[in-house]
Amino acid sequence: MPLLDVRDLSVVFQRDNKPFTAVDGVSFTVEPGQAVGLVGESGCGKSVTSLAIMGLLPRRGNKVTGEVLFDDTDLLKLRPQELRDRRGRDIGMIFQDPLSSLNPVIPLGLQVAEVLERHQGKKRQEALREARKLLDAVGIPDPTRRLKEFPHQLSGGMRQRALIAIALACKPRLLIADEPTTALDVTIQAQILTLLKELVEGSGTALIMITHDLGVVAGLCDTVNVLYAGKVVERAARHDLFGAPRHPYTHGLLQSVPRLDVERGGRLHQIRGSVNDNIPWSEGCAFAPRCDRVIDACIGETVPLEPAFRGGALRCTNPVPQEVPA
Ligand SMILES: Nc1ncnc2c1ncn2[C@@H]1O[C@H](COP(=O)(O)OP(=O)(O)OP(=O)(O)O)[C@@H](O)[C@H]1O
Ligand SMILES: [Mg+2]
């Protein structure tokens, strides 16, 4: 049974008094211990999906529909207090920007300790001892000293590690990481990704990795969901997605990142146009105006998400021909 089962999740915002569908019937599952990627360009609905799962979208004016089953409990139906208890205890979240996620006027140690006090009922001294261990575990050097420091005294990489420590404080069964490495330089990025990988593999924590960077999911995720304009357009096991992407959008994304495993000298491909060129899903495939493989049948009616190769799924009328990976 999946740990998390997101069914037909939609989020509609009111923008300038008009409804705007940011997430449009997204379904996916996460098994215990599995690492699942949510990938797509800026604005495709990745963060809104994770905020909806965590119940962190402002309720006023916005409509969130569908089901978010965690252990068979629909998180969308929980009262705010019940949801707050679940967050932190069962589900941890790491946000994109470590500086704005930490409180600037509270020492780091106390910020980690507070989570333990709140969710595990630990006393201050015990919580601080545990916080020290956690900082140590995420590779923050000299944790005893760092406990007393404020966020601005830490480097970007260390702040991100601190956030991971906070997210892990209550040993959540699911960790949602929204672009956890985008604000960091490349070497620190690699360290953080290695750290996450070790955590997932070592503790059986499930992970949802949200990123625009296919390079990030390549080393980390078992299954990858590619989002476009609020909908899943392709889902596949990592090996299949990288070996034989079927959706022209996935294909385009892959061709636009440098890879070490393909011949050198080729030019990087760019997907033409921008998300502003999309057509509404109700009128066909939203990606059609930018697609290299567009045919007449792509326009006219909504394209369904259909089962594909080895348990994957695909929403495309004219997919890239399949080269079966080994
Ligand atoms: N509170 C809000 N009110 C109205 N529209 C919103 C709100 N939050 C997000 N949006 C819109 O929803 C769409 C999806 O946003 P989202 O933040 O999920 O994108 P994203 O995939 O996370 O992109 P990025 O890679 O830039 O983080 C965007 O068009 C965004 O402008
Ligand atoms: Mg985002």
mmCIF file with all atom_site columns, N, CA and C in Angstrom, residues 192-236:
data_model
loop_
_atom_site.group_PDB
_atom_site.id
_atom_site.type_symbol
_atom_site.label_atom_id
_atom_site.label_alt_id
_atom_site.label_comp_id
_atom_site.label_asym_id
_atom_site.label_entity_id
_atom_site.label_seq_id
_atom_site.pdbx_PDB_ins_code
_atom_site.Cartn_x
_atom_site.Cartn_y
_atom_site.Cartn_z
_atom_site.occupancy
_atom_site.B_iso_or_equiv
_atom_site.pdbx_formal_charge
_atom_site.auth_seq_id
_atom_site.auth_comp_id
_atom_site.auth_asym_id
_atom_site.auth_atom_id
_atom_site.pdbx_PDB_model_num
ATOM 1   N N  . ILE A 1 192 ? 24.569 18.127 -0.555  1.00 0.00 ? 192 ILE A N  1
ATOM 2   C CA . ILE A 1 192 ? 23.211 18.030 0.001   1.00 0.00 ? 192 ILE A CA 1
ATOM 3   C C  . ILE A 1 192 ? 22.468 16.851 -0.628  1.00 0.00 ? 192 ILE A C  1
ATOM 4   N N  . LEU A 1 193 ? 22.649 16.678 -1.946  1.00 0.00 ? 193 LEU A N  1
ATOM 5   C CA . LEU A 1 193 ? 21.977 15.561 -2.613  1.00 0.00 ? 193 LEU A CA 1
ATOM 6   C C  . LEU A 1 193 ? 22.482 14.225 -2.083  1.00 0.00 ? 193 LEU A C  1
ATOM 7   N N  . THR A 1 194 ? 23.788 14.140 -1.861  1.00 0.00 ? 194 THR A N  1
ATOM 8   C CA . THR A 1 194 ? 24.347 12.907 -1.295  1.00 0.00 ? 194 THR A CA 1
ATOM 9   C C  . THR A 1 194 ? 23.763 12.660 0.085   1.00 0.00 ? 194 THR A C  1
ATOM 10  N N  . LEU A 1 195 ? 23.657 13.747 0.862   1.00 0.00 ? 195 LEU A N  1
ATOM 11  C CA . LEU A 1 195 ? 23.092 13.626 2.210   1.00 0.00 ? 195 LEU A CA 1
ATOM 12  C C  . LEU A 1 195 ? 21.657 13.103 2.153   1.00 0.00 ? 195 LEU A C  1
ATOM 13  N N  . LEU A 1 196 ? 20.845 13.680 1.252   1.00 0.00 ? 196 LEU A N  1
ATOM 14  C CA . LEU A 1 196 ? 19.454 13.237 1.133   1.00 0.00 ? 196 LEU A CA 1
ATOM 15  C C  . LEU A 1 196 ? 19.382 11.774 0.721   1.00 0.00 ? 196 LEU A C  1
ATOM 16  N N  . LYS A 1 197 ? 20.236 11.414 -0.213  1.00 0.00 ? 197 LYS A N  1
ATOM 17  C CA . LYS A 1 197 ? 20.247 10.035 -0.699  1.00 0.00 ? 197 LYS A CA 1
ATOM 18  C C  . LYS A 1 197 ? 20.570 9.073  0.441   1.00 0.00 ? 197 LYS A C  1
ATOM 19  N N  . GLU A 1 198 ? 21.562 9.431  1.238   1.00 0.00 ? 198 GLU A N  1
ATOM 20  C CA . GLU A 1 198 ? 21.931 8.569  2.362   1.00 0.00 ? 198 GLU A CA 1
ATOM 21  C C  . GLU A 1 198 ? 20.784 8.450  3.361   1.00 0.00 ? 198 GLU A C  1
ATOM 22  N N  . LEU A 1 199 ? 20.113 9.585  3.593   1.00 0.00 ? 199 LEU A N  1
ATOM 23  C CA . LEU A 1 199 ? 19.013 9.580  4.553   1.00 0.00 ? 199 LEU A CA 1
ATOM 24  C C  . LEU A 1 199 ? 17.899 8.660  4.096   1.00 0.00 ? 199 LEU A C  1
ATOM 25  N N  . VAL A 1 200 ? 17.566 8.794  2.806   1.00 0.00 ? 200 VAL A N  1
ATOM 26  C CA . VAL A 1 200 ? 16.478 7.988  2.271   1.00 0.00 ? 200 VAL A CA 1
ATOM 27  C C  . VAL A 1 200 ? 16.851 6.508  2.324   1.00 0.00 ? 200 VAL A C  1
ATOM 28  N N  . GLU A 1 201 ? 18.067 6.209  1.878   1.00 0.00 ? 201 GLU A N  1
ATOM 29  C CA . GLU A 1 201 ? 18.463 4.811  1.815   1.00 0.00 ? 201 GLU A CA 1
ATOM 30  C C  . GLU A 1 201 ? 18.696 4.220  3.210   1.00 0.00 ? 201 GLU A C  1
ATOM 31  N N  . GLY A 1 202 ? 19.187 5.054  4.111   1.00 0.00 ? 202 GLY A N  1
ATOM 32  C CA . GLY A 1 202 ? 19.540 4.546  5.434   1.00 0.00 ? 202 GLY A CA 1
ATOM 33  C C  . GLY A 1 202 ? 18.345 4.392  6.365   1.00 0.00 ? 202 GLY A C  1
ATOM 34  N N  . SER A 1 203 ? 17.326 5.234  6.203   1.00 0.00 ? 203 SER A N  1
ATOM 35  C CA . SER A 1 203 ? 16.264 5.242  7.208   1.00 0.00 ? 203 SER A CA 1
ATOM 36  C C  . SER A 1 203 ? 14.917 4.795  6.662   1.00 0.00 ? 203 SER A C  1
ATOM 37  N N  . GLY A 1 204 ? 14.843 4.588  5.351   1.00 0.00 ? 204 GLY A N  1
ATOM 38  C CA . GLY A 1 204 ? 13.569 4.180  4.777   1.00 0.00 ? 204 GLY A CA 1
ATOM 39  C C  . GLY A 1 204 ? 12.553 5.303  4.673   1.00 0.00 ? 204 GLY A C  1
ATOM 40  N N  . THR A 1 205 ? 13.006 6.547  4.869   1.00 0.00 ? 205 THR A N  1
ATOM 41  C CA . THR A 1 205 ? 12.119 7.695  4.686   1.00 0.00 ? 205 THR A CA 1
ATOM 42  C C  . THR A 1 205 ? 11.752 7.823  3.208   1.00 0.00 ? 205 THR A C  1
ATOM 43  N N  . ALA A 1 206 ? 10.485 8.087  2.927   1.00 0.00 ? 206 ALA A N  1
ATOM 44  C CA . ALA A 1 206 ? 10.094 8.334  1.542   1.00 0.00 ? 206 ALA A CA 1
ATOM 45  C C  . ALA A 1 206 ? 10.386 9.796  1.208   1.00 0.00 ? 206 ALA A C  1
ATOM 46  N N  . LEU A 1 207 ? 10.666 10.077 -0.064  1.00 0.00 ? 207 LEU A N  1
ATOM 47  C CA . LEU A 1 207 ? 11.058 11.427 -0.449  1.00 0.00 ? 207 LEU A CA 1
ATOM 48  C C  . LEU A 1 207 ? 10.304 11.866 -1.701  1.00 0.00 ? 207 LEU A C  1
ATOM 49  N N  . ILE A 1 208 ? 9.783  13.088 -1.653  1.00 0.00 ? 208 ILE A N  1
ATOM 50  C CA . ILE A 1 208 ? 9.298  13.716 -2.891  1.00 0.00 ? 208 ILE A CA 1
ATOM 51  C C  . ILE A 1 208 ? 10.280 14.821 -3.210  1.00 0.00 ? 208 ILE A C  1
ATOM 52  N N  . MET A 1 209 ? 10.936 14.703 -4.350  1.00 0.00 ? 209 MET A N  1
ATOM 53  C CA . MET A 1 209 ? 11.959 15.658 -4.731  1.00 0.00 ? 209 MET A CA 1
ATOM 54  C C  . MET A 1 209 ? 11.399 16.549 -5.827  1.00 0.00 ? 209 MET A C  1
ATOM 55  N N  . ILE A 1 210 ? 11.281 17.843 -5.529  1.00 0.00 ? 210 ILE A N  1
ATOM 56  C CA . ILE A 1 210 ? 10.719 18.773 -6.490  1.00 0.00 ? 210 ILE A CA 1
ATOM 57  C C  . ILE A 1 210 ? 11.828 19.589 -7.107  1.00 0.00 ? 210 ILE A C  1
ATOM 58  N N  . THR A 1 211 ? 11.922 19.591 -8.407  1.00 0.00 ? 211 THR A N  1
ATOM 59  C CA . THR A 1 211 ? 13.015 20.316 -9.042  1.00 0.00 ? 211 THR A CA 1
ATOM 60  C C  . THR A 1 211 ? 12.713 20.608 -10.509 1.00 0.00 ? 211 THR A C  1
ATOM 61  N N  . HIS A 1 212 ? 13.385 21.640 -11.055 1.00 0.00 ? 212 HIS A N  1
ATOM 62  C CA . HIS A 1 212 ? 13.298 21.862 -12.499 1.00 0.00 ? 212 HIS A CA 1
ATOM 63  C C  . HIS A 1 212 ? 14.485 21.195 -13.168 1.00 0.00 ? 212 HIS A C  1
ATOM 64  N N  . ASP A 1 213 ? 15.352 20.592 -12.360 1.00 0.00 ? 213 ASP A N  1
ATOM 65  C CA . ASP A 1 213 ? 16.641 20.120 -12.845 1.00 0.00 ? 213 ASP A CA 1
ATOM 66  C C  . ASP A 1 213 ? 16.647 18.596 -12.936 1.00 0.00 ? 213 ASP A C  1
ATOM 67  N N  . LEU A 1 214 ? 16.632 18.096 -14.170 1.00 0.00 ? 214 LEU A N  1
ATOM 68  C CA . LEU A 1 214 ? 16.604 16.638 -14.342 1.00 0.00 ? 214 LEU A CA 1
ATOM 69  C C  . LEU A 1 214 ? 17.871 15.985 -13.804 1.00 0.00 ? 214 LEU A C  1
ATOM 70  N N  . GLY A 1 215 ? 18.949 16.764 -13.750 1.00 0.00 ? 215 GLY A N  1
ATOM 71  C CA . GLY A 1 215 ? 20.192 16.238 -13.194 1.00 0.00 ? 215 GLY A CA 1
ATOM 72  C C  . GLY A 1 215 ? 20.016 15.831 -11.742 1.00 0.00 ? 215 GLY A C  1
ATOM 73  N N  . VAL A 1 216 ? 19.186 16.573 -11.024 1.00 0.00 ? 216 VAL A N  1
ATOM 74  C CA . VAL A 1 216 ? 18.965 16.294 -9.607  1.00 0.00 ? 216 VAL A CA 1
ATOM 75  C C  . VAL A 1 216 ? 18.207 14.976 -9.430  1.00 0.00 ? 216 VAL A C  1
ATOM 76  N N  . VAL A 1 217 ? 17.186 14.740 -10.251 1.00 0.00 ? 217 VAL A N  1
ATOM 77  C CA . VAL A 1 217 ? 16.429 13.491 -10.092 1.00 0.00 ? 217 VAL A CA 1
ATOM 78  C C  . VAL A 1 217 ? 17.216 12.290 -10.592 1.00 0.00 ? 217 VAL A C  1
ATOM 79  N N  . ALA A 1 218 ? 18.142 12.548 -11.518 1.00 0.00 ? 218 ALA A N  1
ATOM 80  C CA . ALA A 1 218 ? 18.866 11.431 -12.136 1.00 0.00 ? 218 ALA A CA 1
ATOM 81  C C  . ALA A 1 218 ? 19.580 10.579 -11.099 1.00 0.00 ? 218 ALA A C  1
ATOM 82  N N  . GLY A 1 219 ? 20.158 11.223 -10.090 1.00 0.00 ? 219 GLY A N  1
ATOM 83  C CA . GLY A 1 219 ? 20.922 10.458 -9.123  1.00 0.00 ? 219 GLY A CA 1
ATOM 84  C C  . GLY A 1 219 ? 20.116 10.014 -7.923  1.00 0.00 ? 219 GLY A C  1
ATOM 85  N N  . LEU A 1 220 ? 18.869 10.403 -7.838  1.00 0.00 ? 220 LEU A N  1
ATOM 86  C CA . LEU A 1 220 ? 18.163 10.284 -6.571  1.00 0.00 ? 220 LEU A CA 1
ATOM 87  C C  . LEU A 1 220 ? 16.827 9.537  -6.638  1.00 0.00 ? 220 LEU A C  1
ATOM 88  N N  . CYS A 1 221 ? 16.070 9.739  -7.708  1.00 0.00 ? 221 CYS A N  1
ATOM 89  C CA . CYS A 1 221 ? 14.666 9.299  -7.686  1.00 0.00 ? 221 CYS A CA 1
ATOM 90  C C  . CYS A 1 221 ? 14.453 7.958  -8.365  1.00 0.00 ? 221 CYS A C  1
ATOM 91  N N  . ASP A 1 222 ? 13.557 7.167  -7.797  1.00 0.00 ? 222 ASP A N  1
ATOM 92  C CA . ASP A 1 222 ? 13.192 5.890  -8.405  1.00 0.00 ? 222 ASP A CA 1
ATOM 93  C C  . ASP A 1 222 ? 12.198 6.110  -9.529  1.00 0.00 ? 222 ASP A C  1
ATOM 94  N N  . THR A 1 223 ? 11.225 6.996  -9.278  1.00 0.00 ? 223 THR A N  1
ATOM 95  C CA . THR A 1 223 ? 10.175 7.283  -10.248 1.00 0.00 ? 223 THR A CA 1
ATOM 96  C C  . THR A 1 223 ? 10.123 8.781  -10.466 1.00 0.00 ? 223 THR A C  1
ATOM 97  N N  . VAL A 1 224 ? 9.843  9.199  -11.692 1.00 0.00 ? 224 VAL A N  1
ATOM 98  C CA . VAL A 1 224 ? 9.809  10.621 -11.982 1.00 0.00 ? 224 VAL A CA 1
ATOM 99  C C  . VAL A 1 224 ? 8.471  10.982 -12.628 1.00 0.00 ? 224 VAL A C  1
ATOM 100 N N  . ASN A 1 225 ? 7.831  12.031 -12.086 1.00 0.00 ? 225 ASN A N  1
ATOM 101 C CA . ASN A 1 225 ? 6.616  12.579 -12.689 1.00 0.00 ? 225 ASN A CA 1
ATOM 102 C C  . ASN A 1 225 ? 6.987  13.886 -13.367 1.00 0.00 ? 225 ASN A C  1
ATOM 103 N N  . VAL A 1 226 ? 6.709  13.987 -14.652 1.00 0.00 ? 226 VAL A N  1
ATOM 104 C CA . VAL A 1 226 ? 6.987  15.231 -15.356 1.00 0.00 ? 226 VAL A CA 1
ATOM 105 C C  . VAL A 1 226 ? 5.683  16.017 -15.445 1.00 0.00 ? 226 VAL A C  1
ATOM 106 N N  . LEU A 1 227 ? 5.719  17.243 -14.933 1.00 0.00 ? 227 LEU A N  1
ATOM 107 C CA . LEU A 1 227 ? 4.523  18.086 -14.925 1.00 0.00 ? 227 LEU A CA 1
ATOM 108 C C  . LEU A 1 227 ? 4.624  19.123 -16.026 1.00 0.00 ? 227 LEU A C  1
ATOM 109 N N  . TYR A 1 228 ? 3.503  19.389 -16.660 1.00 0.00 ? 228 TYR A N  1
ATOM 110 C CA . TYR A 1 228 ? 3.449  20.508 -17.594 1.00 0.00 ? 228 TYR A CA 1
ATOM 111 C C  . TYR A 1 228 ? 2.114  21.222 -17.421 1.00 0.00 ? 228 TYR A C  1
ATOM 112 N N  . ALA A 1 229 ? 2.167  22.509 -17.219 1.00 0.00 ? 229 ALA A N  1
ATOM 113 C CA . ALA A 1 229 ? 0.955  23.317 -17.052 1.00 0.00 ? 229 ALA A CA 1
ATOM 114 C C  . ALA A 1 229 ? -0.057 22.651 -16.125 1.00 0.00 ? 229 ALA A C  1
ATOM 115 N N  . GLY A 1 230 ? 0.419  22.195 -14.972 1.00 0.00 ? 230 GLY A N  1
ATOM 116 C CA . GLY A 1 230 ? -0.478 21.683 -13.940 1.00 0.00 ? 230 GLY A CA 1
ATOM 117 C C  . GLY A 1 230 ? -0.887 20.236 -14.080 1.00 0.00 ? 230 GLY A C  1
ATOM 118 N N  . LYS A 1 231 ? -0.444 19.566 -15.149 1.00 0.00 ? 231 LYS A N  1
ATOM 119 C CA . LYS A 1 231 ? -0.815 18.162 -15.318 1.00 0.00 ? 231 LYS A CA 1
ATOM 120 C C  . LYS A 1 231 ? 0.420  17.277 -15.440 1.00 0.00 ? 231 LYS A C  1
ATOM 121 N N  . VAL A 1 232 ? 0.292  16.040 -14.991 1.00 0.00 ? 232 VAL A N  1
ATOM 122 C CA . VAL A 1 232 ? 1.345  15.062 -15.241 1.00 0.00 ? 232 VAL A CA 1
ATOM 123 C C  . VAL A 1 232 ? 1.286  14.698 -16.724 1.00 0.00 ? 232 VAL A C  1
ATOM 124 N N  . VAL A 1 233 ? 2.410  14.871 -17.446 1.00 0.00 ? 233 VAL A N  1
ATOM 125 C CA . VAL A 1 233 ? 2.411  14.477 -18.859 1.00 0.00 ? 233 VAL A CA 1
ATOM 126 C C  . VAL A 1 233 ? 3.156  13.168 -19.088 1.00 0.00 ? 233 VAL A C  1
ATOM 127 N N  . GLU A 1 234 ? 4.065  12.840 -18.162 1.00 0.00 ? 234 GLU A N  1
ATOM 128 C CA . GLU A 1 234 ? 4.750  11.558 -18.281 1.00 0.00 ? 234 GLU A CA 1
ATOM 129 C C  . GLU A 1 234 ? 5.213  11.100 -16.904 1.00 0.00 ? 234 GLU A C  1
ATOM 130 N N  . ARG A 1 235 ? 5.089  9.789  -16.706 1.00 0.00 ? 235 ARG A N  1
ATOM 131 C CA . ARG A 1 235 ? 5.614  9.206  -15.471 1.00 0.00 ? 235 ARG A CA 1
ATOM 132 C C  . ARG A 1 235 ? 6.352  7.939  -15.849 1.00 0.00 ? 235 ARG A C  1
ATOM 133 N N  . ALA A 1 236 ? 7.541  7.771  -15.299 1.00 0.00 ? 236 ALA A N  1
ATOM 134 C CA . ALA A 1 236 ? 8.298  6.569  -15.626 1.00 0.00 ? 236 ALA A CA 1
ATOM 135 C C  . ALA A 1 236 ? 9.338  6.313  -14.556 1.00 0.00 ? 236 ALA A C  1
#
